[in-house]
């Protein structure tokens, strides 16, 4: 039951479309290295396509009608897009949901210190990382510093070619006899991920003169006091730009494919829908997936449910019962990346159930660990309809499982949305070296993700599975 390589199916026009999409996606990755930046980019794309603020619509209180397009943000770190369809909201939506947070190194709240005439930022890593991958490489600082008066400084340092970069040092190989015998998980410790920020002492300063240089620079250049770190969200991320990968340029190397590749594909799909889709289309870009979908901007929060409730109210639906119906009658692709089969680590996979780069969008019926623990196990009836939807649209797709049984595992937002009673299956792009500072995808799989999500949003229909 092998699936064909998507590249072999493309016409010259499609190959051009793959290249154009890849170029715009690389620009999205370069400008969207944090969840906040991704929200800003996606809102601006949506506004250009005629979306308006749901909050504004709520304030106006005017009824919504089929064809209306709305966006809603949650604390600037999560985003919802709705494109109202012909059928009443109570009949359910076609939903695509991805996350826009990626593993990274966060700056602590009280971060600055000096040691041996180097000034450092203390950090706390975010998400699942192999810590040794984050040393000895250029890092950029992104985020926001909020002052006590409420004003905010948006920070992006290390992206412009003329910017300095920062980073974490590693021990020289010459003195690494002991380090090299350690387990990979202990080679670099969490507290060992501190970032070098400065190395020049301030004239006339006696104690911590290098830190003094740094504090002075932060004040003069950015208007930030040391105390302002108390209310900041600063993320150290790989400073490199996304690049074509492979001599044939068939792949993209970049930071944060997990899960911005699916997020970008979703937004592209949403913006390509007809003026009035059959069912209301919804795109979720959520935060905090990498740390368990927690907090007010994670999928476990109620912002999605609240927004649907507001939409329903403005569409003239029944409060309470209408909301339950709208959610339970919905269909969703939980769009998240999958582990691409890596021949260098073949023993980690069971090959015929592994996602192959270039064979199109992957469907994971279940994820989870051990005996599928923590998984959403999609129902067969839904998968049957999804297969038909994909084949009708001539999408290249494959099925996949996240590695060999009992080796590890992972989860997505699928199981959370499934709690509403909606039909949910995981669907995403295969990634090599997932969660590394630079990940690899195939351009063909990005293209197929857009085609898959478009077909799903446009044509997926209601279920008929009652007994
Ligand atoms: Mn993910
Ligand atoms: Mn992940």
Short mmCIF file of N, CA and C in Angstrom, two decimals, residues 4 21-22 24 87 99 117 122 137 189 205 233 244 255 262 331 346 360 386 396-397 428 465:
data_model
loop_
_atom_site.label_atom_id
_atom_site.label_comp_id
_atom_site.label_asym_id
_atom_site.label_seq_id
_atom_site.Cartn_x
_atom_site.Cartn_y
_atom_site.Cartn_z
N UNK A 4 2.37 7.14 -3.73
CA UNK A 4 3.26 7.69 -4.74
C UNK A 4 3.95 8.96 -4.22
N UNK A 21 4.72 29.11 -3.52
CA UNK A 21 4.23 28.90 -2.15
C UNK A 21 5.41 28.80 -1.18
N UNK A 22 6.45 28.07 -1.59
CA UNK A 22 7.61 27.89 -0.72
C UNK A 22 8.29 29.22 -0.43
N UNK A 24 6.88 32.22 -0.34
CA UNK A 24 6.11 33.03 0.61
C UNK A 24 6.16 32.40 2.00
N UNK A 87 -24.80 27.21 5.59
CA UNK A 87 -25.57 26.45 6.57
C UNK A 87 -25.46 27.09 7.95
N UNK A 99 -0.72 24.90 15.83
CA UNK A 99 -0.14 25.74 16.88
C UNK A 99 1.02 26.56 16.33
N UNK A 117 33.68 38.57 33.83
CA UNK A 117 33.73 39.62 32.82
C UNK A 117 32.98 39.29 31.54
N UNK A 122 20.08 34.72 32.11
CA UNK A 122 19.68 33.41 32.60
C UNK A 122 18.42 32.99 31.85
N UNK A 137 25.72 28.33 18.51
CA UNK A 137 25.00 28.72 17.29
C UNK A 137 24.42 30.12 17.48
N UNK A 189 23.12 21.20 30.70
CA UNK A 189 21.99 21.20 31.65
C UNK A 189 21.10 22.40 31.38
N UNK A 205 33.46 51.90 36.20
CA UNK A 205 32.58 51.06 37.00
C UNK A 205 33.44 50.02 37.72
N UNK A 233 8.38 39.12 27.80
CA UNK A 233 8.41 37.78 27.21
C UNK A 233 9.45 37.83 26.11
N UNK A 244 16.43 27.12 1.14
CA UNK A 244 16.23 25.91 0.34
C UNK A 244 17.25 24.88 0.79
N UNK A 255 13.73 27.22 11.07
CA UNK A 255 13.32 27.12 12.47
C UNK A 255 11.80 27.19 12.56
N UNK A 262 2.08 23.99 9.18
CA UNK A 262 0.64 23.71 9.13
C UNK A 262 -0.16 25.00 9.32
N UNK A 331 -16.36 19.28 12.27
CA UNK A 331 -15.33 18.35 11.79
C UNK A 331 -14.02 19.11 11.81
N UNK A 346 16.63 4.63 11.08
CA UNK A 346 15.53 3.75 10.62
C UNK A 346 14.94 2.94 11.77
N UNK A 360 3.33 13.69 0.49
CA UNK A 360 2.09 14.42 0.73
C UNK A 360 1.73 14.55 2.19
N UNK A 386 -12.86 11.46 5.19
CA UNK A 386 -11.68 12.28 4.89
C UNK A 386 -10.94 11.70 3.68
N UNK A 396 -2.32 14.46 -2.73
CA UNK A 396 -1.36 13.41 -2.38
C UNK A 396 -1.31 13.32 -0.86
N UNK A 397 -1.65 12.16 -0.33
CA UNK A 397 -1.67 12.02 1.13
C UNK A 397 -1.20 10.64 1.53
N UNK A 428 -0.89 16.46 8.99
CA UNK A 428 0.22 17.42 8.97
C UNK A 428 1.31 17.08 7.99
N UNK A 465 -23.75 9.07 11.33
CA UNK A 465 -23.34 7.83 11.98
C UNK A 465 -24.21 7.43 13.17
#
